[in-house]
PDB file of C-alpha atoms in Angstrom:
ATOM      1  CA  MET P   1       0.000   0.000   0.000  1.00 80.00           C
ATOM      2  CA  LYS P   2       1.342   3.411  -0.965  1.00 92.00           C
ATOM      3  CA  HIS P   3       1.750   5.944   1.874  1.00 94.00           C
ATOM      4  CA  PRO P   4       1.649   9.741   1.696  1.00 94.00           C
ATOM      5  CA  ASN P   5       4.891  11.648   2.091  1.00 95.00           C
ATOM      6  CA  PRO P   6       5.288  13.845   5.188  1.00 95.00           C
ATOM      7  CA  ILE P   7       4.138  17.012   3.411  1.00 95.00           C
ATOM      8  CA  GLN P   8       1.037  15.246   2.098  1.00 96.00           C
ATOM      9  CA  TRP P   9       0.303  13.868   5.581  1.00 95.00           C
ATOM     10  CA  VAL P  10       0.561  17.334   7.148  1.00 95.00           C
ATOM     11  CA  GLY P  11      -1.845  18.656   4.515  1.00 95.00           C
ATOM     12  CA  TYR P  12      -4.151  15.685   5.051  1.00 95.00           C
ATOM     13  CA  SER P  13      -4.213  16.288   8.797  1.00 94.00           C
ATOM     14  CA  CYS P  14      -5.181  19.913   8.108  1.00 93.00           C
ATOM     15  CA  GLY P  15      -8.028  18.876   5.777  1.00 91.00           C
ATOM     16  CA  MET P  16      -6.379  18.603   2.355  1.00 94.00           C
ATOM     17  CA  ARG P  17      -7.558  15.950  -0.103  1.00 95.00           C
ATOM     18  CA  LEU P  18      -4.950  13.353  -1.018  1.00 94.00           C
ATOM     19  CA  PRO P  19      -4.447  12.102  -4.593  1.00 94.00           C
ATOM     20  CA  ASP P  20      -6.575   9.207  -5.852  1.00 92.00           C
ATOM     21  CA  SER P  21      -3.524   6.926  -5.802  1.00 93.00           C
ATOM     22  CA  LEU P  22      -3.658   7.052  -1.976  1.00 93.00           C
ATOM     23  CA  GLU P  23      -7.338   6.069  -1.722  1.00 92.00           C
ATOM     24  CA  GLU P  24      -6.548   2.669  -0.206  1.00 92.00           C
ATOM     25  CA  TRP P  25      -4.333   4.309   2.419  1.00 94.00           C
ATOM     26  CA  VAL P  26      -7.136   6.773   3.269  1.00 93.00           C
ATOM     27  CA  ARG P  27      -9.612   3.902   3.556  1.00 91.00           C
ATOM     28  CA  ASN P  28      -7.295   2.058   5.944  1.00 91.00           C
ATOM     29  CA  ASP P  29      -6.481   5.230   7.871  1.00 93.00           C
ATOM     30  CA  LEU P  30     -10.148   6.009   8.515  1.00 92.00           C
ATOM     31  CA  THR P  31     -11.575   2.508   8.983  1.00 90.00           C
ATOM     32  CA  GLY P  32      -8.678   0.173   9.707  1.00 88.00           C
ATOM     33  CA  LYS P  33      -7.185  -1.092  12.906  1.00 88.00           C
ATOM     34  CA  PHE P  34      -6.166   1.722  15.300  1.00 92.00           C
ATOM     35  CA  ALA P  35      -8.275   4.294  13.419  1.00 91.00           C
ATOM     36  CA  VAL P  36      -9.290   6.047  16.654  1.00 93.00           C
ATOM     37  CA  PRO P  37      -5.736   6.730  17.922  1.00 95.00           C
ATOM     38  CA  ARG P  38      -4.757   7.868  14.419  1.00 95.00           C
ATOM     39  CA  HIS P  39      -7.761  10.203  14.427  1.00 96.00           C
ATOM     40  CA  LEU P  40      -6.631  11.700  17.740  1.00 96.00           C
ATOM     41  CA  VAL P  41      -3.088  12.268  16.490  1.00 96.00           C
ATOM     42  CA  ARG P  42      -4.369  13.715  13.212  1.00 95.00           C
ATOM     43  CA  GLY P  43      -6.722  16.042  15.103  1.00 95.00           C
ATOM     44  CA  LEU P  44      -4.135  17.262  17.606  1.00 96.00           C
ATOM     45  CA  PHE P  45      -1.355  17.796  15.065  1.00 96.00           C
ATOM     46  CA  PRO P  46      -2.622  21.146  13.659  1.00 95.00           C
ATOM     47  CA  LEU P  47      -2.917  22.443  17.230  1.00 96.00           C
ATOM     48  CA  LEU P  48       0.749  21.856  18.103  1.00 96.00           C
ATOM     49  CA  PRO P  49       1.764  25.489  17.337  1.00 96.00           C
ATOM     50  CA  ILE P  50      -0.894  26.721  19.767  1.00 96.00           C
ATOM     51  CA  PHE P  51       0.318  24.329  22.454  1.00 96.00           C
ATOM     52  CA  ALA P  52       3.897  25.474  21.813  1.00 96.00           C
ATOM     53  CA  ALA P  53       2.815  29.126  22.095  1.00 96.00           C
ATOM     54  CA  PHE P  54       1.580  28.419  25.621  1.00 95.00           C
ATOM     55  CA  LEU P  55       5.211  27.804  26.574  1.00 94.00           C
ATOM     56  CA  LEU P  56       5.932  31.462  25.786  1.00 95.00           C
ATOM     57  CA  PHE P  57       3.445  32.751  28.367  1.00 95.00           C
ATOM     58  CA  PRO P  58       4.917  34.234  31.545  1.00 94.00           C
ATOM     59  CA  GLY P  59       4.736  32.222  34.728  1.00 92.00           C
ATOM     60  CA  GLU P  60       6.009  29.056  36.266  1.00 95.00           C
ATOM     61  CA  LEU P  61       6.666  26.033  34.070  1.00 95.00           C
ATOM     62  CA  TRP P  62       4.051  23.961  35.917  1.00 96.00           C
ATOM     63  CA  LEU P  63       1.425  26.616  35.167  1.00 95.00           C
ATOM     64  CA  ARG P  64       2.277  26.643  31.459  1.00 96.00           C
ATOM     65  CA  GLY P  65       2.222  22.838  31.490  1.00 96.00           C
ATOM     66  CA  ALA P  66      -1.206  22.918  33.099  1.00 96.00           C
ATOM     67  CA  MET P  67      -2.416  25.289  30.356  1.00 96.00           C
ATOM     68  CA  ILE P  68      -1.168  22.882  27.708  1.00 97.00           C
ATOM     69  CA  LEU P  69      -2.734  19.903  29.471  1.00 97.00           C
ATOM     70  CA  LEU P  70      -6.074  21.690  29.736  1.00 97.00           C
ATOM     71  CA  ALA P  71      -5.946  22.627  26.044  1.00 97.00           C
ATOM     72  CA  VAL P  72      -5.044  19.049  25.027  1.00 97.00           C
ATOM     73  CA  LEU P  73      -7.883  17.611  27.130  1.00 97.00           C
ATOM     74  CA  LEU P  74     -10.403  20.079  25.719  1.00 97.00           C
ATOM     75  CA  ALA P  75      -9.234  19.503  22.153  1.00 97.00           C
ATOM     76  CA  GLY P  76      -9.280  15.739  22.707  1.00 96.00           C
ATOM     77  CA  PHE P  77     -12.855  15.923  23.972  1.00 97.00           C
ATOM     78  CA  TYR P  78     -14.040  17.744  20.840  1.00 97.00           C
ATOM     79  CA  ILE P  79     -11.969  15.561  18.524  1.00 97.00           C
ATOM     80  CA  ILE P  80     -13.581  12.436  19.988  1.00 96.00           C
ATOM     81  CA  ALA P  81     -17.061  13.976  20.117  1.00 97.00           C
ATOM     82  CA  TYR P  82     -17.022  14.904  16.429  1.00 96.00           C
ATOM     83  CA  MET P  83     -15.087  11.850  15.209  1.00 94.00           C
ATOM     84  CA  PRO P  84     -17.965  10.169  13.302  1.00 92.00           C
ATOM     85  CA  MET P  85     -18.830  13.372  11.440  1.00 94.00           C
ATOM     86  CA  ASN P  86     -15.193  14.172  10.640  1.00 94.00           C
ATOM     87  CA  ARG P  87     -14.610  10.602   9.463  1.00 93.00           C
ATOM     88  CA  ALA P  88     -17.666  10.683   7.185  1.00 93.00           C
ATOM     89  CA  HIS P  89     -16.588  14.045   5.772  1.00 94.00           C
ATOM     90  CA  ARG P  90     -13.061  12.812   5.026  1.00 93.00           C
ATOM     91  CA  LEU P  91     -14.410   9.646   3.399  1.00 92.00           C
ATOM     92  CA  GLU P  92     -16.744  11.681   1.158  1.00 93.00           C
ATOM     93  CA  LYS P  93     -13.967  14.135   0.337  1.00 94.00           C
ATOM     94  CA  HIS P  94     -11.862  11.235  -0.961  1.00 93.00           C
ATOM     95  CA  GLY P  95     -14.713   9.721  -2.995  1.00 91.00           C
ATOM     96  CA  LEU P  96     -15.499   6.881  -0.596  1.00 89.00           C
ATOM     97  CA  PRO P  97     -18.909   6.054   0.921  1.00 89.00           C
ATOM     98  CA  ALA P  98     -19.548   8.048   4.106  1.00 85.00           C
ATOM     99  CA  ASP P  99     -20.880   4.968   5.917  1.00 84.00           C
ATOM    100  CA  LEU P 100     -17.801   2.851   5.214  1.00 84.00           C
ATOM    101  CA  GLU P 101     -16.760   0.843   8.247  1.00 80.00           C
ATOM    102  CA  ASN P 102     -14.004  -1.439   9.411  1.00 79.00           C
ATOM    103  CA  PRO P 103     -14.259  -4.722   7.437  1.00 79.00           C
ATOM    104  CA  THR P 104     -13.515  -6.842  10.520  1.00 81.00           C
ATOM    105  CA  ARG P 105     -16.204  -5.076  12.535  1.00 83.00           C
ATOM    106  CA  ALA P 106     -18.684  -5.384   9.654  1.00 82.00           C
ATOM    107  CA  SER P 107     -18.124  -9.147   9.377  1.00 85.00           C
ATOM    108  CA  GLN P 108     -18.469  -9.555  13.157  1.00 88.00           C
ATOM    109  CA  ARG P 109     -21.740  -7.644  13.115  1.00 89.00           C
ATOM    110  CA  ALA P 110     -23.035  -9.770  10.207  1.00 88.00           C
ATOM    111  CA  ALA P 111     -22.123 -12.962  12.091  1.00 91.00           C
ATOM    112  CA  GLU P 112     -23.862 -11.706  15.246  1.00 92.00           C
ATOM    113  CA  ARG P 113     -26.945 -10.760  13.236  1.00 91.00           C
ATOM    114  CA  ALA P 114     -27.027 -14.193  11.568  1.00 90.00           C
ATOM    115  CA  ALA P 115     -26.657 -15.924  14.950  1.00 91.00           C
ATOM    116  CA  TYR P 116     -29.448 -13.782  16.408  1.00 92.00           C
ATOM    117  CA  GLN P 117     -31.746 -14.531  13.485  1.00 90.00           C
ATOM    118  CA  ALA P 118     -30.962 -18.247  13.686  1.00 89.00           C
ATOM    119  CA  ARG P 119     -31.740 -18.281  17.395  1.00 91.00           C
ATOM    120  CA  TYR P 120     -34.756 -15.991  17.588  1.00 90.00           C
ATOM    121  CA  GLY P 121     -36.040 -15.899  14.018  1.00 80.00           C
ATOM    122  CA  ARG P 122     -37.240 -12.698  12.418  1.00 68.00           C
TER     123      ARG P 122
END
């Protein structure tokens, strides 16, 4: 599978569309194993300059660290809260179905549904 170069990845994390040749990588990035941690990293990356700017504030180092921690926790909350919408938007932007899901999870759900139907009927 072809991977984006670092400049493409930075653009992708900021919302840029990747070339069609990287569609399989985008699919895996958004629906594959460890998609949630990758989403967190991708969401926090554009905020790194803001977190670094907090180090320039006057005051004790622990206070500046607490500011950064608070900002990371708040950003993480919103990144997680809006993850399904952001994922669907990125999938659509790259020409993939918005409801695309992890293939392993989809097959597990189909097996559970078949077992439920076999046990309890319709």
